[in-house]
């Protein structure tokens, strides 16, 4: 039984073009095609960053529209989720931050919470309304003395997963470090104890199981961007 | 929303191109280790929940527990579509019952035509996974549904809408 894979479909569509029929080659693997695609992707990131409105709010919804439980999604199957020990977990702060002392889950739970009822939009085509709460990321970064003029906020998560967002999106009023869903602490499959939740990015940018946050001016490819997904991924 | 959603020409026209190739545009890219490369390759081929069950046999209840069952209000389950592993609709949840032996079963209106004009079939809770606003039939194939007897209530108690059952998660 075949699994539907968007990238494979697109690649297949490209491959079935006239060139393929003539040459028998997979044109999408050619260097010049890859270079062209990379250039377009980079250009697209730049356009999205330029037209991003940092204070423009995404739509919000009523508690009655919240889907419970949230939909699980990760780069691995549900049966491979590795629970994190919240008692020993600490959030490390790296890079352009004045106060690099690590945070325990209990310390984070003491911070003022912001609630977002927003639509999660997945690049795969599905979406749902979710109710997330936790410290506002701008407030947290300000509290720890992060350089808010830096370019990137880079998230390092369990299992070598990485993700990053531009500083403008990190400082957006609807970007939080989520600790709760529908008023309850998030559970293992959804990123316990800490995950990103932002209304201005596609779902895959919302890093789960965060263990470190780095403030940096150096761009590094992330787990998904290395696999061909658009880095900026704004909505 | 940013303007990208309002000016699709700027982005959407390029989207198909973006989605195919890795966007390395000359920015500093760390060299992946062999482990990381293998990890990413493996990730790209992760099958959806349930697809590898035949290769990893285990008791139904054990597999259910590995899928992190979450509390779900029964009223939120009624009318949810139940999909097979090809995302084809098998039927819709009609009610949730507790059998005389204490098992939770979902009564699904099943038909081979996307659930239309279906007959009730009982499906154990442990064989389903929830993905937002639909359920996946993880451990019961379309042919199992076709072969299942039509359900008749012989002493099962329908659960009220405000009752809670723990449904496994799945990933497509």
Coordinates of C-alpha atoms in Angstrom, one line a residue:
Chain A
X1 CA 0.0 0.0 0.0
X2 CA 1.6 3.3 -1.1
X3 CA 1.7 6.3 1.2
X4 CA 0.8 9.6 -0.4
X5 CA 3.8 11.9 -0.4
X6 CA 3.4 15.4 -1.8
X7 CA 7.0 15.8 -2.6
X8 CA 7.0 12.6 -4.5
X9 CA 4.0 13.6 -6.5
X10 CA 5.5 17.0 -7.4
X11 CA 8.8 15.3 -8.3
X12 CA 6.9 12.8 -10.3
X13 CA 5.0 15.4 -12.1
X14 CA 8.2 17.2 -13.0
X15 CA 9.8 14.0 -14.1
X16 CA 6.9 13.2 -16.4
X17 CA 7.6 16.3 -18.5
X18 CA 8.7 16.3 -22.0
X19 CA 12.4 16.2 -21.0
X20 CA 11.9 13.0 -19.1
X21 CA 10.1 11.4 -22.0
X22 CA 12.9 12.3 -24.3
X23 CA 15.8 11.5 -22.1
X24 CA 14.6 9.0 -19.5
X25 CA 16.2 11.1 -16.8
X26 CA 14.7 12.5 -13.6
X27 CA 15.1 16.2 -14.4
X28 CA 14.4 17.3 -10.8
X29 CA 17.7 15.7 -9.7
X30 CA 19.8 17.8 -12.2
X31 CA 22.2 20.3 -10.6
X32 CA 20.8 23.2 -12.6
X33 CA 17.3 22.4 -11.6
X34 CA 18.3 22.2 -7.9
X35 CA 20.2 25.5 -8.2
X36 CA 17.2 27.2 -9.7
X37 CA 14.9 25.8 -7.1
X38 CA 17.2 26.9 -4.3
X39 CA 17.4 30.4 -5.7
X40 CA 13.6 30.6 -5.9
X41 CA 13.2 29.3 -2.4
X42 CA 15.7 31.9 -1.1
X43 CA 14.0 34.6 -3.0
X44 CA 10.6 33.5 -1.6
X45 CA 12.0 33.6 2.0
X46 CA 13.2 37.2 1.4
X47 CA 9.9 38.3 -0.1
X48 CA 8.0 36.8 2.8
X49 CA 10.3 38.4 5.3
X50 CA 10.0 41.8 3.6
X51 CA 6.2 41.9 3.5
X52 CA 5.7 40.4 7.0
X53 CA 3.7 42.8 9.2
X54 CA 5.0 42.3 12.8
X55 CA 1.9 43.6 14.6
X56 CA -0.8 42.3 12.3
X57 CA -2.9 39.7 14.2
X58 CA -4.0 36.3 12.9
X59 CA -7.7 35.4 13.4
X60 CA -8.6 33.9 16.7
X61 CA -11.5 31.6 17.6
X62 CA -13.9 30.7 20.4
X63 CA -13.2 27.9 22.9
X64 CA -16.2 26.0 21.4
X65 CA -14.2 25.5 18.2
X66 CA -11.2 24.0 19.9
X67 CA -10.4 20.4 18.7
X68 CA -9.5 18.1 21.6
X69 CA -7.1 16.4 21.6
X70 CA -4.9 18.3 19.2
X71 CA -3.7 16.4 16.2
X72 CA -0.4 14.6 16.7
X73 CA 2.3 15.3 14.2
X74 CA 6.0 14.8 14.2
X75 CA 8.7 13.4 12.0
X76 CA 8.2 10.1 13.6
X77 CA 5.3 7.9 14.4
X78 CA 3.3 8.2 17.6
X79 CA 4.7 4.8 18.8
X80 CA 8.2 6.3 18.7
X81 CA 7.5 9.3 21.0
X82 CA 10.1 9.4 23.8
X83 CA 8.6 11.0 26.9
X84 CA 10.8 13.7 28.6
X85 CA 11.4 13.6 32.4
X86 CA 9.9 17.0 33.4
X87 CA 11.6 16.7 36.8
X88 CA 15.1 16.9 35.4
X89 CA 14.4 18.8 32.2
X90 CA 15.9 22.3 31.8
X91 CA 15.7 24.9 29.1
X92 CA 19.1 26.0 28.1
X93 CA 19.7 29.5 26.7
X94 CA 22.5 30.0 24.2
X95 CA 24.0 32.8 22.1
X96 CA 23.1 36.5 22.4
X97 CA 21.5 36.3 25.8
X98 CA 22.6 38.2 28.9
X99 CA 21.2 35.8 31.5
X100 CA 22.0 32.2 30.4
X101 CA 20.8 30.5 33.5
X102 CA 18.8 27.4 32.6
X103 CA 15.1 27.3 33.4
X104 CA 13.3 24.4 35.0
X105 CA 9.7 23.6 34.0
X106 CA 8.4 24.8 37.3
X107 CA 10.1 28.2 36.8
X108 CA 8.5 28.5 33.4
X109 CA 5.1 27.6 34.8
X110 CA 5.4 30.5 37.2
X111 CA 5.6 33.0 34.3
X112 CA 2.5 35.0 33.2
X113 CA 0.6 33.0 30.6
X114 CA -0.9 34.2 27.3
X115 CA -3.7 32.1 25.7
X116 CA -4.0 31.7 21.9
X117 CA -7.0 30.1 20.2
X118 CA -5.7 29.9 16.7
X119 CA -5.7 27.8 13.6
X120 CA -2.8 25.3 13.2
X121 CA -2.2 25.0 9.4
X122 CA -0.1 22.1 8.2
X123 CA 1.8 22.2 5.0
X124 CA 0.3 18.8 4.3
X125 CA -3.1 20.5 3.8
X126 CA -4.9 19.9 7.1
X127 CA -5.7 22.3 9.9
X128 CA -7.5 22.5 13.2
X129 CA -8.3 25.1 15.9
X130 CA -6.1 24.8 19.0
X131 CA -6.1 26.5 22.4
X132 CA -2.6 27.0 23.6
X133 CA -1.2 28.9 26.5
X134 CA 2.2 29.8 28.0
X135 CA 4.6 32.6 28.3
X136 CA 4.7 35.1 25.5
X137 CA 8.0 34.6 23.7
X138 CA 8.8 38.3 23.4
X139 CA 8.3 38.8 27.1
X140 CA 10.5 35.8 27.8
X141 CA 13.3 36.9 25.6
X142 CA 13.1 40.4 27.1
X143 CA 13.2 38.9 30.6
X144 CA 16.4 36.9 29.9
X145 CA 18.1 39.9 28.2
X146 CA 18.1 38.4 24.7
X147 CA 19.4 40.6 21.9
X148 CA 16.1 41.5 20.2
X149 CA 17.9 42.9 17.3
X150 CA 19.4 39.6 16.4
X151 CA 18.2 37.9 13.3
X152 CA 17.2 34.4 14.4
X153 CA 15.7 32.4 17.2
X154 CA 16.9 28.9 16.9
X155 CA 15.3 26.0 18.7
X156 CA 17.1 22.8 19.6
X157 CA 14.8 20.0 20.5
X158 CA 15.0 16.4 21.5
X159 CA 16.1 13.8 19.0
X160 CA 18.4 16.3 17.1
X161 CA 15.4 18.2 15.8
X162 CA 16.1 21.8 15.0
X163 CA 13.9 24.7 13.9
X164 CA 14.4 28.5 13.7
X165 CA 12.3 31.5 13.1
X166 CA 13.1 35.1 12.2
X167 CA 13.2 37.6 15.1
X168 CA 10.2 39.5 13.8
X169 CA 8.1 36.4 14.0
X170 CA 9.5 35.6 17.5
X171 CA 8.4 39.0 18.7
X172 CA 5.0 38.8 17.2
X173 CA 2.2 39.2 19.8
X174 CA 0.8 35.8 18.9
X175 CA 4.0 33.8 19.5
X176 CA 4.3 31.9 22.8
X177 CA 6.2 29.1 24.4
X178 CA 3.3 26.8 25.0
X179 CA 3.0 24.7 28.2
X180 CA -0.7 24.1 28.1
X181 CA -3.5 23.0 25.7
X182 CA -7.1 23.7 26.5
X183 CA -6.1 24.6 30.0
X184 CA -4.2 21.4 30.8
X185 CA -0.5 20.8 30.7
X186 CA 0.5 19.5 27.3
X187 CA 1.3 15.8 27.3
X188 CA 4.2 13.8 25.9
X189 CA 3.0 13.5 22.2
X190 CA 2.4 17.3 21.9
X191 CA 5.8 18.5 23.0
X192 CA 5.9 18.3 26.8
X193 CA 7.1 20.3 28.6
X194 CA 7.7 23.2 26.2
X195 CA 6.9 23.9 22.6
X196 CA 6.7 26.9 20.3
X197 CA 3.3 28.0 19.1
X198 CA 3.0 30.9 16.7
X199 CA 0.1 32.1 14.7
X200 CA 2.3 33.4 11.9
X201 CA 4.0 30.2 10.7
X202 CA 3.0 26.9 9.2
X203 CA 2.7 24.0 11.6
X204 CA 6.1 22.5 11.0
X205 CA 7.9 25.6 12.3
X206 CA 6.4 25.1 15.8
X207 CA 9.2 23.2 17.4
X208 CA 8.2 20.7 20.1
X209 CA 10.1 19.2 23.0
X210 CA 12.4 22.3 23.1
X211 CA 15.5 21.8 25.2
X212 CA 17.5 24.9 24.1
X213 CA 16.9 28.3 22.6
X214 CA 19.7 30.1 20.8
X215 CA 19.7 33.8 19.8
X216 CA 21.9 34.3 16.8
X217 CA 22.7 36.3 13.7
X218 CA 24.0 33.2 11.9
X219 CA 21.6 31.4 9.7
X220 CA 21.8 27.6 10.0
X221 CA 19.6 25.2 8.1
X222 CA 17.0 23.4 10.1
X223 CA 15.6 19.9 10.1
X224 CA 12.9 20.7 7.7
X225 CA 14.7 23.2 5.5
X226 CA 17.4 20.7 4.9
X227 CA 14.7 18.5 3.5
X228 CA 13.4 21.0 1.1
X229 CA 10.7 22.8 3.1
X230 CA 10.5 26.5 2.8
X231 CA 12.4 28.1 5.8
X232 CA 10.3 31.2 6.4
X233 CA 7.0 29.4 6.1
X234 CA 4.8 32.4 6.9
X235 CA 1.0 32.3 6.8
Chain B
X1 CA -1.7 37.1 8.3
X2 CA 1.0 38.5 6.3
X3 CA 0.8 39.8 2.8
X4 CA 2.0 36.6 1.4
X5 CA -1.5 35.3 1.8
X6 CA -2.9 38.3 -0.1
X7 CA -0.5 38.3 -2.9
X8 CA -0.3 34.7 -3.9
X9 CA 1.5 35.6 -7.1
X10 CA 4.5 36.5 -5.1
X11 CA 4.6 33.1 -3.4
X12 CA 2.1 30.6 -4.6
X13 CA 3.4 30.6 -8.1
X14 CA 6.7 29.6 -6.8
X15 CA 5.5 27.1 -4.3
X16 CA 5.6 24.0 -6.4
X17 CA 9.3 24.8 -7.1
X18 CA 10.0 25.4 -3.4
X19 CA 8.6 22.1 -2.3
X20 CA 10.8 19.9 -4.4
X21 CA 14.4 20.8 -3.9
X22 CA 16.5 21.6 -0.8
X23 CA 16.9 25.3 -0.4
X24 CA 20.5 25.8 0.2
X25 CA 21.4 29.1 -1.2
X26 CA 24.9 29.7 -0.2
X27 CA 24.2 30.3 3.4
X28 CA 26.4 28.5 6.0
X29 CA 25.2 24.9 6.1
X30 CA 26.7 22.6 8.7
X31 CA 28.0 19.3 7.4
X32 CA 25.7 16.6 8.5
X33 CA 27.1 13.6 10.2
X34 CA 26.5 10.1 8.9
X35 CA 24.1 9.5 11.7
X36 CA 22.2 12.7 11.0
X37 CA 22.0 11.9 7.3
X38 CA 20.7 8.4 8.1
X39 CA 18.3 9.9 10.6
X40 CA 16.9 12.3 8.0
X41 CA 16.6 9.7 5.3
X42 CA 14.8 7.5 7.7
X43 CA 12.5 10.3 8.6
X44 CA 11.5 10.9 5.0
X45 CA 10.3 7.4 4.8
X46 CA 8.3 7.1 8.1
X47 CA 5.1 5.3 7.3
X48 CA 1.9 6.4 8.8
X49 CA 0.6 4.8 12.0
X50 CA -0.5 1.2 11.5
X51 CA 1.3 0.5 8.2
X52 CA 4.1 -1.4 9.9
X53 CA 1.9 -3.3 12.3
X54 CA 2.3 -6.6 10.4
X55 CA 6.1 -6.4 10.8
X56 CA 5.9 -5.5 14.5
X57 CA 3.2 -7.8 15.9
X58 CA 2.1 -7.2 19.4
X59 CA -1.1 -7.6 21.4
X60 CA -3.8 -5.1 20.5
X61 CA -3.9 -3.5 24.0
X62 CA -0.2 -3.1 24.2
X63 CA -0.1 -1.4 20.9
X64 CA -3.0 0.9 22.0
X65 CA -1.1 1.9 25.0
X66 CA 2.0 2.8 22.9
X67 CA -0.1 5.2 21.0
X68 CA -0.6 7.6 23.9
X69 CA -4.4 7.4 24.4
X70 CA -5.9 10.8 25.1
X71 CA -9.2 11.7 26.8
X72 CA -11.9 12.5 24.3
X73 CA -15.5 13.5 25.1
X74 CA -17.9 11.0 23.6
X75 CA -20.1 13.8 22.2
X76 CA -17.1 15.0 20.2
X77 CA -16.7 11.6 18.6
X78 CA -20.2 11.2 17.3
X79 CA -20.4 11.6 13.5
X80 CA -16.6 11.7 13.1
X81 CA -15.5 9.9 9.9
X82 CA -13.5 6.8 10.2
X83 CA -10.8 6.4 7.5
X84 CA -8.7 3.5 6.3
X85 CA -5.0 3.7 5.8
X86 CA -5.6 5.0 2.3
X87 CA -7.7 7.9 3.7
X88 CA -10.8 6.5 2.2
X89 CA -13.9 6.8 4.4
X90 CA -15.2 3.6 5.9
X91 CA -18.1 5.1 7.8
X92 CA -19.1 7.4 10.6
X93 CA -19.3 7.0 14.4
X94 CA -22.9 6.4 15.3
X95 CA -22.4 5.8 19.0
X96 CA -20.0 4.6 21.6
X97 CA -21.0 1.7 23.9
X98 CA -19.7 -0.3 26.8
X99 CA -20.3 -4.0 26.3
X100 CA -21.5 -6.4 29.0
X101 CA -17.8 -7.4 29.4
X102 CA -16.7 -3.8 30.0
X103 CA -15.2 -3.2 26.6
X104 CA -15.6 0.1 24.8
X105 CA -16.8 -0.3 21.3
X106 CA -17.4 2.3 18.6
X107 CA -20.5 1.6 16.5
X108 CA -19.6 2.7 13.0
X109 CA -22.0 3.0 10.1
X110 CA -20.0 1.1 7.6
X111 CA -20.5 0.7 3.8
X112 CA -18.0 0.1 1.0
X113 CA -19.3 3.3 -0.5
X114 CA -17.7 5.8 1.8
X115 CA -20.0 4.9 4.6
X116 CA -23.1 6.0 2.7
X117 CA -26.2 4.0 3.8
X118 CA -24.0 1.9 6.0
X119 CA -24.8 -0.8 8.4
X120 CA -23.6 -0.7 12.1
X121 CA -20.4 -2.5 12.8
X122 CA -18.8 -2.7 16.2
X123 CA -15.1 -1.7 16.4
X124 CA -13.1 -2.0 19.6
X125 CA -11.7 1.3 20.9
X126 CA -8.2 -0.1 20.7
X127 CA -8.3 -0.5 17.0
X128 CA -8.9 3.2 16.3
X129 CA -6.7 6.3 16.4
X130 CA -7.7 9.9 16.4
X131 CA -6.3 12.6 14.2
X132 CA -8.1 15.9 14.9
X133 CA -11.5 15.7 13.3
X134 CA -11.3 12.1 12.0
X135 CA -10.5 8.6 13.2
X136 CA -8.1 6.2 11.6
X137 CA -8.9 2.5 11.5
X138 CA -5.5 1.2 12.5
X139 CA -5.9 -2.4 13.2
X140 CA -9.0 -3.3 11.2
X141 CA -8.8 -3.3 7.4
X142 CA -11.7 -2.5 5.0
X143 CA -12.1 -6.3 4.4
X144 CA -12.4 -6.8 8.1
X145 CA -15.3 -4.2 8.1
X146 CA -16.9 -6.0 5.2
X147 CA -16.7 -9.3 7.0
X148 CA -17.8 -8.0 10.4
X149 CA -21.3 -8.9 11.5
X150 CA -24.0 -6.2 11.6
X151 CA -24.1 -5.0 15.1
X152 CA -27.2 -5.5 17.2
X153 CA -27.4 -4.2 20.7
X154 CA -27.6 -7.2 23.0
X155 CA -27.0 -5.5 26.3
X156 CA -24.3 -2.9 25.6
X157 CA -24.8 0.5 27.3
X158 CA -24.5 3.6 25.1
X159 CA -22.1 6.1 26.7
X160 CA -23.6 9.6 27.2
X161 CA -22.2 12.6 25.3
X162 CA -20.4 14.0 28.3
X163 CA -18.6 10.7 29.1
X164 CA -14.9 10.5 28.3
X165 CA -13.0 7.7 26.6
X166 CA -9.3 7.4 26.0
X167 CA -8.6 7.2 22.3
X168 CA -5.1 6.4 20.8
X169 CA -3.3 8.9 18.7
X170 CA -2.2 8.2 15.1
X171 CA -0.2 10.0 12.4
X172 CA -0.9 10.1 8.7

